[in-house]
Short mmCIF file of C-alpha atoms in Angstrom, two decimals:
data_model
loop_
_atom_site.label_atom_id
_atom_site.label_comp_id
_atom_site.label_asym_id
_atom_site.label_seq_id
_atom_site.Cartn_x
_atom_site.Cartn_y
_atom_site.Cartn_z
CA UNK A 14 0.00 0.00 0.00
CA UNK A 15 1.55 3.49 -1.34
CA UNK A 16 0.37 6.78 -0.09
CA UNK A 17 -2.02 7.26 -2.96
CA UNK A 18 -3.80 4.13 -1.43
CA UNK A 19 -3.83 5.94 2.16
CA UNK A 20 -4.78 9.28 0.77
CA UNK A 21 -7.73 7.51 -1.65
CA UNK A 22 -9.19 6.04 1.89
CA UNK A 23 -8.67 9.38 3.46
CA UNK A 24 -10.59 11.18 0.84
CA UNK A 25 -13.24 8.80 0.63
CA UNK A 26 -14.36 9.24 4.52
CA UNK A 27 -14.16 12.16 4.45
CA UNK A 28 -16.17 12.76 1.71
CA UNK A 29 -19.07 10.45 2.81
CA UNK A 30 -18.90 8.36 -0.22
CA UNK A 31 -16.91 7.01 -3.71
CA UNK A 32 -18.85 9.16 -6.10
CA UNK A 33 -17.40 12.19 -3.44
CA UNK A 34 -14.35 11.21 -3.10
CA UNK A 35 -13.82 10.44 -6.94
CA UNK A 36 -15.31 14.26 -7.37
CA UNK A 37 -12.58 15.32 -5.27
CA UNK A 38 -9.53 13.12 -6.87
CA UNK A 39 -10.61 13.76 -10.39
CA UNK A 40 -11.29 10.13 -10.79
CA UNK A 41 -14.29 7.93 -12.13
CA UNK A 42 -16.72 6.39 -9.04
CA UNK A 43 -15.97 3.07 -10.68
CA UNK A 44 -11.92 4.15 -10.39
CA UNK A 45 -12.34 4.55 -6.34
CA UNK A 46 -14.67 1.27 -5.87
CA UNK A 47 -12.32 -0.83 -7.62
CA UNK A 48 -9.47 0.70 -6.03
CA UNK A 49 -10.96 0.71 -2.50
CA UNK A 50 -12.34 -2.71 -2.75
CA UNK A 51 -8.22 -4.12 -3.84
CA UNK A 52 -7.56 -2.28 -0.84
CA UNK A 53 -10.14 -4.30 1.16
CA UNK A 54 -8.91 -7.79 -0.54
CA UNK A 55 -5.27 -6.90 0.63
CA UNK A 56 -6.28 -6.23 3.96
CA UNK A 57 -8.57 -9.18 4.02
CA UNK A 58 -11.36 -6.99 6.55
CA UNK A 59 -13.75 -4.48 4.71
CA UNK A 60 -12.89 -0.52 5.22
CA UNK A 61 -16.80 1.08 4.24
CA UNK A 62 -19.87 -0.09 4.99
CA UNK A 63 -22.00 0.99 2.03
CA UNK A 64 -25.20 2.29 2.08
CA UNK A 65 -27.95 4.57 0.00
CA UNK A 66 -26.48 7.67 1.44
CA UNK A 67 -22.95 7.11 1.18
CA UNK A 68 -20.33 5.09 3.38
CA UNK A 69 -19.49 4.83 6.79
CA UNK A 70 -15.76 3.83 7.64
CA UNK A 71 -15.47 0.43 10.06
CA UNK A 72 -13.59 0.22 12.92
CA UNK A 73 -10.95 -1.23 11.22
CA UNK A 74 -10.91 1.89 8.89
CA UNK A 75 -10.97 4.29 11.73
CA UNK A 76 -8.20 2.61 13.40
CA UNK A 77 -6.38 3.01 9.93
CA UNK A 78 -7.43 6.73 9.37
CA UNK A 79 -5.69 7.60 12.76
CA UNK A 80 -2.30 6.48 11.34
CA UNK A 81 -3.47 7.84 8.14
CA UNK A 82 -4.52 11.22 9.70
CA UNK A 83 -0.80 11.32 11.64
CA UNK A 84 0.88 10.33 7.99
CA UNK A 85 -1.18 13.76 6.44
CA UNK A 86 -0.20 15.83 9.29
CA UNK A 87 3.26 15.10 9.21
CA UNK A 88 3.23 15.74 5.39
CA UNK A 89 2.03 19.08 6.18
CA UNK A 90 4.93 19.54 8.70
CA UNK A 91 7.25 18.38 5.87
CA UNK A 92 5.60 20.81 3.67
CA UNK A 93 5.96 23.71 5.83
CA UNK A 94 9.18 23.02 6.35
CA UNK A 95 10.66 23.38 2.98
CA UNK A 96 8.88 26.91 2.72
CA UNK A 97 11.08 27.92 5.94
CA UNK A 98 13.96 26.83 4.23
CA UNK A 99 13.69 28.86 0.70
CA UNK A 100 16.28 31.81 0.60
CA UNK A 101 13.59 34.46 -0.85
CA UNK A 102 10.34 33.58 1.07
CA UNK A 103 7.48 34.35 -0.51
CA UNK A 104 4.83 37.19 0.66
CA UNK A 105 2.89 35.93 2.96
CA UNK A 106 -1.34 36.77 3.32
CA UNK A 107 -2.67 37.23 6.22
CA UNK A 108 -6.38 35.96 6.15
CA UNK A 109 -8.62 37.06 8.74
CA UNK A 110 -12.02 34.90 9.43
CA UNK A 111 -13.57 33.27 12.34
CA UNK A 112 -12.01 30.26 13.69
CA UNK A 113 -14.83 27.79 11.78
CA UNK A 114 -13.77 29.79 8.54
CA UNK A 115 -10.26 29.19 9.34
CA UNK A 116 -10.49 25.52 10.37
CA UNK A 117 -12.90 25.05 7.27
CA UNK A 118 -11.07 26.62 4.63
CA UNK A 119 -7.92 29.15 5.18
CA UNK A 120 -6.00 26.72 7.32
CA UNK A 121 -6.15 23.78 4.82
CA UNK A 122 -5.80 26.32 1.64
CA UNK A 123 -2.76 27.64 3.86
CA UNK A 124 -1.12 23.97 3.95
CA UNK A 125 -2.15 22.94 0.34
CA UNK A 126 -5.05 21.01 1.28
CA UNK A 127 -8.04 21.96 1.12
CA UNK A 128 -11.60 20.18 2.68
CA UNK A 129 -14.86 20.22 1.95
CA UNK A 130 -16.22 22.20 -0.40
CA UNK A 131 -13.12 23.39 -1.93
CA UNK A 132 -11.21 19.96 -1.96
CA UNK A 133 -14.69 18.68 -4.12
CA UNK A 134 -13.36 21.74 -6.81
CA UNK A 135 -9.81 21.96 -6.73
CA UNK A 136 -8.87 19.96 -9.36
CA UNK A 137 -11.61 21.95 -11.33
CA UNK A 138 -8.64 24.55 -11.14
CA UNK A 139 -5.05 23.02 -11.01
CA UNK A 140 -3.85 26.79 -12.80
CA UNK A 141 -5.02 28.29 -9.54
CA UNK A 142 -2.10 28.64 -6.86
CA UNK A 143 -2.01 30.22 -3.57
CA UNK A 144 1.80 32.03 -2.08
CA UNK A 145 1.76 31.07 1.63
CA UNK A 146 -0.95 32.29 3.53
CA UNK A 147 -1.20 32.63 7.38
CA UNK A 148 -4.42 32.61 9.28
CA UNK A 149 -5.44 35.53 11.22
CA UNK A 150 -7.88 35.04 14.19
CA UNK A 151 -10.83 37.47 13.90
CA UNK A 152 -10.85 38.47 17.14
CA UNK A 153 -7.03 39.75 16.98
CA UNK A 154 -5.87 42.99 16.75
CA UNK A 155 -3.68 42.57 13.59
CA UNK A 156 -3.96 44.11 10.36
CA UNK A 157 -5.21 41.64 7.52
CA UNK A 158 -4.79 41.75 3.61
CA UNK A 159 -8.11 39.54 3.01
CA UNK A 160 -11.01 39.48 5.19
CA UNK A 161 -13.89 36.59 4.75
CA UNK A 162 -16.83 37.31 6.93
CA UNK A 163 -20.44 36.41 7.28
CA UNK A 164 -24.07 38.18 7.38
CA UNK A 165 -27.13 38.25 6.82
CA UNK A 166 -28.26 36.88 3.20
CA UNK A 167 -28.43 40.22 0.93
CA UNK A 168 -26.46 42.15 3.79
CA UNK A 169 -23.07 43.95 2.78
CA UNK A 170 -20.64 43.46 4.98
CA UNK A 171 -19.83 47.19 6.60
CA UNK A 172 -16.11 48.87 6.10
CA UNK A 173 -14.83 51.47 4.36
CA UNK A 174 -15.19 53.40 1.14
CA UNK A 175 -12.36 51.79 -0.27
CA UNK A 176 -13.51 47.86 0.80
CA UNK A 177 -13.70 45.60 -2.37
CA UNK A 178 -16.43 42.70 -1.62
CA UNK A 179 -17.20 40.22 -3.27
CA UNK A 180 -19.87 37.31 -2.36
CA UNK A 181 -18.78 33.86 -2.37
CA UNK A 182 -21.52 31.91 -1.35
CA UNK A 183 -25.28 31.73 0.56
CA UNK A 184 -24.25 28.87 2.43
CA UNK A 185 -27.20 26.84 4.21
CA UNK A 186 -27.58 26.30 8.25
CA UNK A 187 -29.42 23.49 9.88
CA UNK A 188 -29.08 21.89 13.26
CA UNK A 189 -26.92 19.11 13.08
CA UNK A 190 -26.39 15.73 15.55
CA UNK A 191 -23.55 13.62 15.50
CA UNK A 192 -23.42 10.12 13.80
CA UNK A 193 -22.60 7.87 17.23
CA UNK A 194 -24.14 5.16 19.05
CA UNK A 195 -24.10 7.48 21.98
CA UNK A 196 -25.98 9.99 20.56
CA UNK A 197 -28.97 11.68 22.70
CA UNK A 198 -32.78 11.02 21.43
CA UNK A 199 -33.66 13.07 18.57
CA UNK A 200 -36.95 15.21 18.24
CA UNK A 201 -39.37 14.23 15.00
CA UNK A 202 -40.57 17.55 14.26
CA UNK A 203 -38.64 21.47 14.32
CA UNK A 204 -41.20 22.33 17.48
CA UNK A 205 -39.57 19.55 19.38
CA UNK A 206 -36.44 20.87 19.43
CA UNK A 207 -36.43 22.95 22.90
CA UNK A 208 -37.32 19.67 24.73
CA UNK A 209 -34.25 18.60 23.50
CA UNK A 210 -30.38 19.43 24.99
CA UNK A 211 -29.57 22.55 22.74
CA UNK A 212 -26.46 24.16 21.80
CA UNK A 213 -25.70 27.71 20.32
CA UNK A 214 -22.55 29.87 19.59
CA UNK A 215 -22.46 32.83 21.01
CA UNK A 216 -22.01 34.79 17.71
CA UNK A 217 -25.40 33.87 16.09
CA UNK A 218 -27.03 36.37 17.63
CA UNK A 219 -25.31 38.41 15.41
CA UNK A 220 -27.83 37.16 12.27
CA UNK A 221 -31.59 37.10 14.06
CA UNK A 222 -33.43 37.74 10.43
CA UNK A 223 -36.01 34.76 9.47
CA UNK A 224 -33.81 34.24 6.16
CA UNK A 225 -30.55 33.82 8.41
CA UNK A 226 -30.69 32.31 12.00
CA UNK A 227 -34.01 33.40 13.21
CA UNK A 228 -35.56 29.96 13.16
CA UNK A 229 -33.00 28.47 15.46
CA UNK A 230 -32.67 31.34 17.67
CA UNK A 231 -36.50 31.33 18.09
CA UNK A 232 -36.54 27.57 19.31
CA UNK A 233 -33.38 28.16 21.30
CA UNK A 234 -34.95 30.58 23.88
CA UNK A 235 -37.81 28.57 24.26
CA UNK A 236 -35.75 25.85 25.41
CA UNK A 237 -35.09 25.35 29.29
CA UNK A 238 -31.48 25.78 28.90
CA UNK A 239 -29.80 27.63 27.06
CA UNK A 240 -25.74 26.95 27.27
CA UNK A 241 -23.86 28.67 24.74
CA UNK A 242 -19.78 28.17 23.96
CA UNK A 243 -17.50 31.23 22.27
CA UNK A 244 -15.67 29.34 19.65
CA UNK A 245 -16.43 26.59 16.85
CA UNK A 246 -13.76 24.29 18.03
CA UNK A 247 -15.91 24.22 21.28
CA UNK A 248 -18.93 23.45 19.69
CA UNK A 249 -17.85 20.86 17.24
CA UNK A 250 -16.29 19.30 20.20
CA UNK A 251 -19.84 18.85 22.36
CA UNK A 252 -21.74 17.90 19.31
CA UNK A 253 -19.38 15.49 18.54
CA UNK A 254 -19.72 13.96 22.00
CA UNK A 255 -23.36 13.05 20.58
CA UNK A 256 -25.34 15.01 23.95
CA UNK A 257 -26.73 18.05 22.24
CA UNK A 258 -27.85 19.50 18.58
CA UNK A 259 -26.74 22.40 17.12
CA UNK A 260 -26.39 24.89 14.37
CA UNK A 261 -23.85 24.65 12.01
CA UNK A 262 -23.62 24.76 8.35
CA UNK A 263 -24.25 22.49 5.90
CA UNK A 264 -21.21 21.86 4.37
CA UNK A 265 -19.51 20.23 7.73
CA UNK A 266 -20.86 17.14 6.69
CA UNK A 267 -18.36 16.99 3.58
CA UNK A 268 -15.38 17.77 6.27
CA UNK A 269 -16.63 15.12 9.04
CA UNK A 270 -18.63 12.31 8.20
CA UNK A 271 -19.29 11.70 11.79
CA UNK A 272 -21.50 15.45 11.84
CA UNK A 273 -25.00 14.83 9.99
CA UNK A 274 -28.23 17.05 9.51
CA UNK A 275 -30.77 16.56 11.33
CA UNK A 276 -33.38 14.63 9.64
CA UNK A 277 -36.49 16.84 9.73
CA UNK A 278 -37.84 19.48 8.32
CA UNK A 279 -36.07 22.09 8.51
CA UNK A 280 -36.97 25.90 8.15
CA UNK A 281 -34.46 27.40 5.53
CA UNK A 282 -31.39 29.16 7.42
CA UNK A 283 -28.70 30.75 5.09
CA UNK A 284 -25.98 33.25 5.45
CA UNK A 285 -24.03 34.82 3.38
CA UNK A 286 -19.84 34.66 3.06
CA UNK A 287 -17.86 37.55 1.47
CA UNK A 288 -14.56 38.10 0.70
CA UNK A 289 -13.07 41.79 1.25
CA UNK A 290 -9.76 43.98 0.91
CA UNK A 291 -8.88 47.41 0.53
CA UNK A 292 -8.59 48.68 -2.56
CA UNK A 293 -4.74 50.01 -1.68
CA UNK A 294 -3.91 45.81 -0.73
CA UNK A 295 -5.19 44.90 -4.15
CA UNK A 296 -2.99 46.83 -5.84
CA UNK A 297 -0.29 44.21 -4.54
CA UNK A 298 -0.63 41.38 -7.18
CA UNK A 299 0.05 38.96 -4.80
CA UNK A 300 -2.83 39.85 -2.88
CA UNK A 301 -5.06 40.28 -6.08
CA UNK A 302 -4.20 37.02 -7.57
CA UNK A 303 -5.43 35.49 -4.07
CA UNK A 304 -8.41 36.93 -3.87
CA UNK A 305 -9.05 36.33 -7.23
CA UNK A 306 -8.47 32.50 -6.62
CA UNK A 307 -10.20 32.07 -3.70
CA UNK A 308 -13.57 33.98 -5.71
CA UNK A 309 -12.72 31.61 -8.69
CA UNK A 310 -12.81 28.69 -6.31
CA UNK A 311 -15.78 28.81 -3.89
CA UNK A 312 -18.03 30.16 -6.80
CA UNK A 313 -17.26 26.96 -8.66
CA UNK A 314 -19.05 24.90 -5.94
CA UNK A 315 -22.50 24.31 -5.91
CA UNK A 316 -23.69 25.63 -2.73
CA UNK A 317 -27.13 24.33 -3.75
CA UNK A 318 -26.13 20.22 -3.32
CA UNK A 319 -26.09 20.97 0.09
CA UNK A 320 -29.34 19.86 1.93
CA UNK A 321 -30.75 20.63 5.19
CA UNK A 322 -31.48 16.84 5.70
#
């Protein structure tokens, strides 16, 4: 087994599925199946159990995506390492977001591989390359080149005169559960969700409007308690431990197949996510050719795949 084997079974869990993970490759579904299932024969235990929705990785394939998982990381350190040790470094782009938009996008864009969304397009667009880039926390205090940002759907993002902004997506919301055995009774029906253990982030707030997070915020304070964490990580982290639902959006279920939508009906939940610099950064091409890319990239995804259920 080579490291294109490895990386094929990475891809494919966390894609959810062949036809995914062949998407993301720039292979044919029959390609990945036949591929996964000499895999399977060498190994002599099955890695996916298939099903109408996609795949779900077996023990023994979780125990190999650890190892796998340590294998990719240490290929990023290997990675990073060879950029520290080029005579003339390259500029570097400092990307301010959130920390979900960071962990979801900028981080993996910053170490050459990309997630989600944009690992389901990148090979749409092998001319598109990024310099280094270097995640900026939204919350800090230092100056950024490119800003990506949320609001309200049909909401410009506020800044100065001289802010470029372009929209990249209207990226769907729904409450979300996690995908264990452990997981805490789910509600049938939307109204049944405060009688349920709730989660919210403390920044959604920020988007009350019907179109955006109304909905959830509505069932939220009807619910008898109402714990809230400050950061994504946080929140992954409790859904994840299968005792609460909560809102997140849609496209997490491409980066962990162990996050799913709830499934019920759902009232629609978007917000938008923009992409902004000052004109006087864009005049650096380094900075234009980025934001350029990343424009190029998340409008080549269709946003619209992506159910609430």
């Amino acid at each position: 087994m080579d490291w294109d084997d490895i990386n094929l079974i990475l891809v494919v869990a966390r894609s959810g599925g062949f036809s995914g993970g062949a998407a993301v490759l720039g292979l044919d579904q029959s390609t990945v199946s036949r591929r996964i299932a000499r895999i399977e024969t060498t190994a002599g235990a099955p890695l996916f159990v298939r099903s109408r929705s996609g795949v779900i990785a077996t023990d023994f394939c979780l125990e190999l995506l650890q190892l796998a998982e340590e294998m990719d990381q240490h290929g990023k350190s290997f990675h990073q390492a060879l950029w520290s040790l080029r005579k003339q470094p390259e500029r570097v782009i400092l990307v301010k977001a959130s920390g979900g938009l960071i962990s979801y996008f900028v981080g993996p864009l910053a170490a050459e591989r990309p997630i989600g969304p944009l690992a389901c397009v990148r090979h749409l667009h092998p001319d598109i390359t990024f310099p280094p880039l270097r995640p900026v926390a939204e919350s800090g205090s230092e100056c950024e080149d490119i800003r990506l940002r949320w609001t309200e759907p049909d909401v410009l993002p506020s800044g100065s005169p001289d802010l470029r902004i372009r929209r990249l997506a209207r990226v769907r919301w729904a409450v979300h559960h996690a995908r264990t055995p452990s997981a805490s009774s789910r509600p049938n029906h939307w109204d049944e969700l405060p009688e349920h253990p709730l989660l919210s982030h403390s920044a959604l707030v920020l988007y009350p409007g019907p179109s955006a997070l109304g909905p959830w915020l509505d069932v939220f304070a009807r619910a008898s308690a109402q714990p809230t964490v400050p950061t994504e990580a946080a929140q992954e982290k409790l859904l994840l431990s299968g005792s609460v639902l909560t809102p997140l959006p849609t496209f997490v279920t491409l980066v962990n197949t162990n996050i799913v939508a709830l499934p019920i009906d759902q009232p629609p939940m978007h917000l938008d996510l923009w992409i902004m610099a000052e004109a006087e950064a864009l005049r650096d091409k380094t900075v234009r050719a980025v934001f350029d890319g990343l424009v190029k990239l998340f409008h080549a995804f269709d946003w619209e795949r992506l159910k609430a259920h």
